[in-house]
Tab-separated table of C-alpha atoms in Angstrom:
chain	number	residue	atom	x	y	z
A	263	UNK	CA	-75.343	-77.014	-39.605
A	264	UNK	CA	-73.863	-79.942	-37.709
A	265	UNK	CA	-71.860	-82.407	-39.756
A	266	UNK	CA	-73.269	-85.926	-39.608
A	267	UNK	CA	-71.116	-88.696	-38.245
A	268	UNK	CA	-71.327	-92.140	-39.851
A	269	UNK	CA	-70.504	-95.395	-38.053
A	270	UNK	CA	-66.774	-95.812	-37.702
A	271	UNK	CA	-66.106	-92.061	-37.806
A	272	UNK	CA	-64.835	-90.117	-34.793
A	273	UNK	CA	-67.123	-87.378	-33.600
A	274	UNK	CA	-64.860	-84.294	-33.458
A	275	UNK	CA	-66.878	-82.898	-30.555
A	276	UNK	CA	-66.054	-85.995	-28.494
A	277	UNK	CA	-62.435	-86.614	-29.427
A	278	UNK	CA	-61.103	-89.077	-26.798
A	279	UNK	CA	-57.593	-87.603	-26.886
A	280	UNK	CA	-58.839	-84.057	-26.346
A	281	UNK	CA	-61.299	-85.103	-23.638
A	282	UNK	CA	-58.575	-86.987	-21.782
A	283	UNK	CA	-56.353	-83.915	-22.043
A	284	UNK	CA	-59.082	-81.727	-20.538
A	285	UNK	CA	-59.687	-84.183	-17.729
A	286	UNK	CA	-55.986	-84.387	-16.968
A	287	UNK	CA	-55.807	-80.586	-16.837
A	288	UNK	CA	-58.769	-80.467	-14.440
A	289	UNK	CA	-57.232	-83.073	-12.130
A	290	UNK	CA	-53.900	-81.228	-11.990
A	291	UNK	CA	-55.720	-77.976	-11.202
A	292	UNK	CA	-57.527	-79.647	-8.308
A	293	UNK	CA	-54.237	-81.144	-7.093
A	294	UNK	CA	-52.536	-77.728	-7.089
A	295	UNK	CA	-55.502	-76.234	-5.239
A	296	UNK	CA	-55.238	-79.054	-2.689
A	297	UNK	CA	-51.549	-78.295	-2.138
A	298	UNK	CA	-52.507	-74.650	-1.583
A	299	UNK	CA	-55.242	-75.810	0.791
A	300	UNK	CA	-52.709	-77.728	2.892
A	301	UNK	CA	-50.360	-74.728	2.917
A	302	UNK	CA	-53.155	-72.419	4.081
A	303	UNK	CA	-54.186	-75.018	6.652
A	304	UNK	CA	-50.634	-75.062	7.983
A	305	UNK	CA	-50.602	-71.261	8.143
A	306	UNK	CA	-53.945	-71.340	9.943
A	307	UNK	CA	-52.525	-73.594	12.641
A	308	UNK	CA	-49.212	-71.732	12.957
A	309	UNK	CA	-51.032	-68.389	13.290
A	310	UNK	CA	-53.384	-69.821	15.955
A	311	UNK	CA	-56.315	-69.210	13.610
A	312	UNK	CA	-57.874	-72.673	13.791
A	313	UNK	CA	-60.815	-71.351	15.805
A	314	UNK	CA	-60.884	-67.860	14.307
A	315	UNK	CA	-64.295	-68.809	12.882
A	316	UNK	CA	-66.089	-70.207	15.948
A	317	UNK	CA	-68.895	-71.874	13.959
A	318	UNK	CA	-69.024	-74.234	10.996
A	319	UNK	CA	-69.622	-74.327	8.037
A	320	UNK	CA	-70.320	-70.572	8.126
A	321	UNK	CA	-68.023	-68.046	9.761
A	322	UNK	CA	-69.769	-65.924	12.384
A	323	UNK	CA	-72.991	-67.055	10.751
A	324	UNK	CA	-72.021	-65.470	7.422
A	325	UNK	CA	-70.622	-66.571	4.095
A	326	UNK	CA	-68.175	-63.636	4.203
A	327	UNK	CA	-67.572	-62.211	7.706
A	328	UNK	CA	-66.671	-58.714	6.554
A	329	UNK	CA	-67.035	-57.031	9.955
A	330	UNK	CA	-64.914	-59.587	11.840
A	331	UNK	CA	-62.298	-59.944	9.093
A	332	UNK	CA	-58.661	-59.849	10.191
A	333	UNK	CA	-55.640	-61.966	9.267
A	334	UNK	CA	-56.622	-64.919	11.442
A	335	UNK	CA	-60.265	-64.890	10.351
A	336	UNK	CA	-59.191	-64.502	6.732
A	337	UNK	CA	-56.905	-67.543	6.929
A	338	UNK	CA	-59.603	-69.771	8.381
A	339	UNK	CA	-62.270	-68.385	6.036
A	340	UNK	CA	-60.050	-68.748	2.950
A	341	UNK	CA	-59.136	-72.284	4.024
A	342	UNK	CA	-62.816	-73.195	4.026
A	343	UNK	CA	-63.420	-71.370	0.727
A	344	UNK	CA	-60.591	-73.271	-0.977
A	345	UNK	CA	-61.896	-76.554	0.455
A	346	UNK	CA	-65.395	-75.802	-0.864
A	347	UNK	CA	-64.105	-74.989	-4.345
A	348	UNK	CA	-62.076	-78.206	-4.358
A	349	UNK	CA	-65.158	-80.161	-3.332
A	350	UNK	CA	-67.236	-78.616	-6.129
A	351	UNK	CA	-64.431	-79.209	-8.643
A	352	UNK	CA	-64.226	-82.850	-7.595
A	353	UNK	CA	-67.977	-83.210	-8.074
A	354	UNK	CA	-67.524	-81.761	-11.555
A	355	UNK	CA	-64.735	-84.272	-12.161
A	356	UNK	CA	-67.046	-87.126	-11.189
A	357	UNK	CA	-69.851	-85.829	-13.401
A	358	UNK	CA	-67.603	-85.298	-16.421
A	359	UNK	CA	-65.846	-88.635	-16.038
A	360	UNK	CA	-69.192	-90.448	-16.089
A	361	UNK	CA	-70.587	-88.300	-18.906
A	362	UNK	CA	-67.551	-89.004	-21.105
A	363	UNK	CA	-66.964	-92.516	-19.786
A	364	UNK	CA	-67.006	-94.007	-23.312
A	365	UNK	CA	-64.074	-91.782	-24.337
A	366	UNK	CA	-62.103	-92.220	-21.118
A	367	UNK	CA	-60.370	-95.162	-19.384
A	368	UNK	CA	-62.885	-97.420	-17.644
A	369	UNK	CA	-61.233	-96.928	-14.253
A	370	UNK	CA	-61.521	-93.114	-14.255
A	371	UNK	CA	-65.197	-92.738	-13.203
A	372	UNK	CA	-64.665	-95.070	-10.249
A	373	UNK	CA	-61.370	-93.421	-9.303
A	374	UNK	CA	-63.048	-90.011	-9.357
A	375	UNK	CA	-65.818	-91.324	-7.081
A	376	UNK	CA	-63.143	-92.570	-4.688
A	377	UNK	CA	-61.498	-89.138	-4.717
A	378	UNK	CA	-64.876	-87.530	-4.035
A	379	UNK	CA	-65.338	-89.844	-1.052
A	380	UNK	CA	-61.977	-88.737	0.326
A	381	UNK	CA	-62.751	-85.026	-0.018
A	382	UNK	CA	-66.160	-85.484	1.623
A	383	UNK	CA	-64.491	-87.336	4.494
A	384	UNK	CA	-61.956	-84.525	4.620
A	385	UNK	CA	-64.773	-82.005	4.921
A	386	UNK	CA	-66.314	-83.902	7.833
A	387	UNK	CA	-62.959	-83.940	9.609
A	388	UNK	CA	-62.586	-80.221	8.899
A	389	UNK	CA	-65.883	-79.536	10.631
A	390	UNK	CA	-64.911	-81.729	13.574
A	391	UNK	CA	-61.648	-79.848	14.047
A	392	UNK	CA	-63.740	-76.762	14.851
A	393	UNK	CA	-66.592	-78.357	16.790
A	394	UNK	CA	-64.144	-80.494	18.809
A	395	UNK	CA	-61.894	-77.489	19.495
A	396	UNK	CA	-58.835	-78.637	17.539
A	397	UNK	CA	-58.479	-82.097	19.075
A	398	UNK	CA	-55.015	-83.254	18.074
A	399	UNK	CA	-56.105	-86.659	16.746
A	400	UNK	CA	-58.775	-85.110	14.515
A	401	UNK	CA	-56.376	-82.420	13.283
A	402	UNK	CA	-53.794	-85.078	12.406
A	403	UNK	CA	-56.414	-87.234	10.662
A	404	UNK	CA	-57.516	-84.104	8.777
A	405	UNK	CA	-53.986	-83.748	7.404
A	406	UNK	CA	-53.720	-87.467	6.641
A	407	UNK	CA	-56.956	-87.423	4.640
A	408	UNK	CA	-55.809	-84.320	2.753
A	409	UNK	CA	-52.569	-86.048	1.762
A	410	UNK	CA	-54.480	-89.146	0.634
A	411	UNK	CA	-56.809	-87.018	-1.482
A	412	UNK	CA	-53.820	-85.127	-2.893
A	413	UNK	CA	-52.136	-88.432	-3.657
A	414	UNK	CA	-55.223	-89.879	-5.350
A	415	UNK	CA	-55.365	-86.867	-7.670
A	416	UNK	CA	-51.697	-87.272	-8.584
A	417	UNK	CA	-52.173	-90.959	-9.372
A	418	UNK	CA	-55.192	-90.173	-11.564
A	419	UNK	CA	-53.383	-87.367	-13.391
A	420	UNK	CA	-50.228	-89.416	-13.967
A	421	UNK	CA	-52.220	-92.388	-15.245
A	422	UNK	CA	-53.982	-90.074	-17.699
A	423	UNK	CA	-50.621	-88.773	-18.967
A	424	UNK	CA	-49.254	-90.445	-22.127
A	425	UNK	CA	-46.123	-92.388	-21.213
A	426	UNK	CA	-44.070	-94.884	-23.177
A	427	UNK	CA	-42.013	-96.886	-20.704
A	428	UNK	CA	-38.579	-98.334	-21.312
A	429	UNK	CA	-39.191	-101.449	-19.181
A	430	UNK	CA	-36.130	-100.701	-17.020
A	431	UNK	CA	-37.685	-99.491	-13.753
A	432	UNK	CA	-38.415	-102.904	-12.244
A	433	UNK	CA	-36.041	-102.473	-9.291
A	434	UNK	CA	-36.980	-98.839	-8.782
A	435	UNK	CA	-40.709	-99.215	-8.166
A	436	UNK	CA	-40.621	-101.132	-4.814
A	437	UNK	CA	-38.031	-98.737	-3.393
A	438	UNK	CA	-40.103	-95.764	-4.576
A	439	UNK	CA	-43.218	-97.244	-2.950
A	440	UNK	CA	-41.323	-97.646	0.337
A	441	UNK	CA	-39.998	-94.085	0.196
A	442	UNK	CA	-43.468	-92.700	-0.521
A	443	UNK	CA	-45.000	-94.542	2.439
A	444	UNK	CA	-42.212	-93.435	4.792
A	445	UNK	CA	-42.550	-89.804	3.707
A	446	UNK	CA	-46.326	-90.010	4.222
A	447	UNK	CA	-45.805	-91.315	7.756
A	448	UNK	CA	-43.232	-88.592	8.379
A	449	UNK	CA	-45.745	-85.957	7.237
A	450	UNK	CA	-48.287	-87.366	9.702
A	451	UNK	CA	-45.710	-87.257	12.508
A	452	UNK	CA	-44.988	-83.650	11.585
A	453	UNK	CA	-48.695	-82.909	11.710
A	454	UNK	CA	-48.915	-84.584	15.115
A	455	UNK	CA	-46.024	-82.455	16.394
A	456	UNK	CA	-47.838	-79.359	15.187
A	457	UNK	CA	-51.312	-80.311	16.447
A	458	UNK	CA	-49.968	-81.055	19.941
A	459	UNK	CA	-47.495	-78.165	19.945
A	460	UNK	CA	-44.965	-80.793	20.949
A	461	UNK	CA	-41.921	-78.710	20.053
A	462	UNK	CA	-42.972	-75.826	22.289
A	463	UNK	CA	-43.918	-78.099	25.179
A	464	UNK	CA	-40.760	-80.147	24.876
A	465	UNK	CA	-38.611	-77.028	25.009
A	466	UNK	CA	-40.673	-75.576	27.825
A	467	UNK	CA	-41.202	-78.449	30.267
A	468	UNK	CA	-39.826	-81.649	28.701
A	469	UNK	CA	-43.361	-82.832	27.880
A	470	UNK	CA	-44.299	-84.507	24.613
A	471	UNK	CA	-40.629	-84.924	23.704
A	472	UNK	CA	-41.440	-88.451	22.548
A	473	UNK	CA	-43.722	-87.082	19.850
A	474	UNK	CA	-41.141	-84.576	18.677
A	475	UNK	CA	-38.298	-87.091	18.829
A	476	UNK	CA	-40.349	-89.580	16.785
A	477	UNK	CA	-40.587	-86.984	14.043
A	478	UNK	CA	-36.850	-86.290	14.242
A	479	UNK	CA	-35.970	-90.000	14.167
A	480	UNK	CA	-38.389	-90.523	11.293
A	481	UNK	CA	-36.238	-88.227	9.164
A	482	UNK	CA	-33.617	-90.963	8.791
A	483	UNK	CA	-35.636	-93.829	7.205
A	484	UNK	CA	-37.556	-91.423	4.952
A	485	UNK	CA	-34.340	-89.715	3.828
A	486	UNK	CA	-32.452	-92.981	3.307
A	487	UNK	CA	-35.299	-94.437	1.232
A	488	UNK	CA	-35.510	-91.285	-0.896
A	489	UNK	CA	-31.762	-91.243	-1.463
A	490	UNK	CA	-31.983	-94.930	-2.405
A	491	UNK	CA	-34.446	-93.928	-5.122
A	492	UNK	CA	-31.984	-91.310	-6.357
A	493	UNK	CA	-29.125	-93.820	-6.309
A	494	UNK	CA	-31.077	-96.475	-8.209
A	495	UNK	CA	-32.226	-93.940	-10.782
A	496	UNK	CA	-28.595	-92.992	-11.323
A	497	UNK	CA	-27.427	-96.600	-11.557
A	498	UNK	CA	-30.157	-98.129	-13.723
A	499	UNK	CA	-29.089	-98.001	-17.369
A	500	UNK	CA	-31.517	-96.786	-20.036
A	501	UNK	CA	-33.953	-95.504	-17.409
A	502	UNK	CA	-36.622	-93.234	-18.825
A	503	UNK	CA	-35.390	-89.605	-18.644
A	504	UNK	CA	-38.557	-88.497	-16.864
A	505	UNK	CA	-37.998	-91.017	-14.060
A	506	UNK	CA	-34.376	-89.999	-13.734
A	507	UNK	CA	-35.294	-86.302	-13.571
A	508	UNK	CA	-38.012	-86.953	-11.000
A	509	UNK	CA	-35.504	-88.858	-8.852
A	510	UNK	CA	-33.069	-85.937	-8.934
A	511	UNK	CA	-35.904	-83.568	-8.038
A	512	UNK	CA	-36.782	-85.785	-5.051
A	513	UNK	CA	-33.163	-85.633	-3.906
A	514	UNK	CA	-33.178	-81.841	-4.108
A	515	UNK	CA	-36.495	-81.569	-2.278
A	516	UNK	CA	-35.415	-83.835	0.569
A	517	UNK	CA	-32.232	-81.757	1.014
A	518	UNK	CA	-34.316	-78.570	1.126
A	519	UNK	CA	-36.759	-80.179	3.550
A	520	UNK	CA	-33.976	-81.143	5.950
A	521	UNK	CA	-32.605	-77.598	5.872
A	522	UNK	CA	-36.072	-76.171	6.564
A	523	UNK	CA	-36.602	-78.660	9.390
A	524	UNK	CA	-33.296	-77.786	11.061
A	525	UNK	CA	-34.007	-74.064	10.720
A	526	UNK	CA	-37.519	-74.504	12.122
A	527	UNK	CA	-36.153	-76.469	15.079
A	528	UNK	CA	-33.364	-74.001	15.779
A	529	UNK	CA	-35.695	-71.010	15.629
A	530	UNK	CA	-38.280	-72.734	17.887
A	531	UNK	CA	-41.102	-72.176	15.353
A	532	UNK	CA	-40.759	-68.426	15.760
A	533	UNK	CA	-40.708	-67.749	11.990
A	534	UNK	CA	-44.172	-68.716	10.777
A	535	UNK	CA	-43.465	-68.666	6.999
A	536	UNK	CA	-40.534	-71.022	7.575
A	537	UNK	CA	-42.750	-73.493	9.418
A	538	UNK	CA	-45.414	-73.323	6.705
A	539	UNK	CA	-42.737	-73.869	4.051
A	540	UNK	CA	-41.480	-76.932	5.947
A	541	UNK	CA	-44.948	-78.492	5.971
A	542	UNK	CA	-45.660	-77.585	2.342
A	543	UNK	CA	-42.340	-78.883	1.018
A	544	UNK	CA	-43.049	-82.162	2.823
A	545	UNK	CA	-46.307	-82.469	0.887
A	546	UNK	CA	-44.479	-81.615	-2.354
A	547	UNK	CA	-41.930	-84.361	-1.650
A	548	UNK	CA	-44.752	-86.839	-1.045
A	549	UNK	CA	-46.431	-85.823	-4.300
A	550	UNK	CA	-43.214	-85.999	-6.322
A	551	UNK	CA	-42.342	-89.425	-4.955
A	552	UNK	CA	-45.857	-90.628	-5.689
A	553	UNK	CA	-45.554	-89.351	-9.264
A	554	UNK	CA	-42.277	-91.231	-9.673
A	555	UNK	CA	-43.767	-94.342	-8.075
A	556	UNK	CA	-46.804	-94.335	-10.360
A	557	UNK	CA	-44.682	-93.874	-13.484
A	558	UNK	CA	-42.222	-96.574	-12.404
A	559	UNK	CA	-45.102	-99.013	-11.912
A	560	UNK	CA	-46.451	-98.066	-15.339
A	561	UNK	CA	-42.974	-98.679	-16.723
A	562	UNK	CA	-42.957	-102.098	-15.122
A	563	UNK	CA	-46.428	-102.805	-16.515
A	564	UNK	CA	-45.228	-101.816	-19.983
A	565	UNK	CA	-42.617	-104.581	-19.702
A	566	UNK	CA	-45.342	-107.143	-19.020
A	567	UNK	CA	-47.381	-105.790	-21.922
A	568	UNK	CA	-44.448	-105.980	-24.305
A	569	UNK	CA	-43.724	-109.553	-23.184
A	570	UNK	CA	-47.352	-110.547	-23.765
A	571	UNK	CA	-47.325	-109.024	-27.257
A	572	UNK	CA	-44.074	-110.794	-28.099
A	573	UNK	CA	-45.460	-114.100	-26.814
A	574	UNK	CA	-48.668	-113.783	-28.845
A	575	UNK	CA	-46.739	-112.883	-31.991
């Protein structure tokens, strides 16, 4: 027998705290799957498997091309499978956020719709990469849209996470925003280098060296901005421990990313797992910086909220 709920009581089956926790868990799961999707997409390109399935959305006209299955076909097929599951999960996120909209922040249903729009756009670009035979501009846009979708999920998840700011991150947030944007641009330049095979062509016949050199030069502003975040986090007194830890993590990731980039360059992209790791770590750096940026902005907002409360009292 179901217990009746009188006005003013909280329905235990629709506990806002528990629902928000479930939604946050779902968003993080989709974000992790998206990171895996980008890693598999990088492996697909590195292994020359971008056209292993010559048709779209099926593969050799089948849901599972068992007879044609090899490593290249598997990579492209699994990439599409992961993308489909992410799309369905995002649709579920939209449906749940609207169904439980009374128990959730008012912005969440609209943010989930925006994320759904990004993943649908991503799917269209994914189809065009096959039908347009891996045109470099479409491939690069495909990566850019994936990073934006990944970033939107991180922002949603972080905003759903309970956080009590210390109102000390005012100077950190604009620097973190700058670093995040520069790393995003650097990821796009890396994707452009890969989609045009600029490193191979530059080594072979001095063509497309401008594209490759732009990526190499872009390392400096992105690295300097990230290190500035680390420095500020170290210098700001009473900074929230989570922000300080995230800053140190960003510093470690950028050091690892530089090492992977140098190794990839020196080995002329001959070690495929190393190249995939370089691309994936770049996405992880972007996501970590975006997490720090979102929390630092929330910290700054908490300062305004505290000031408003003090003024009203």
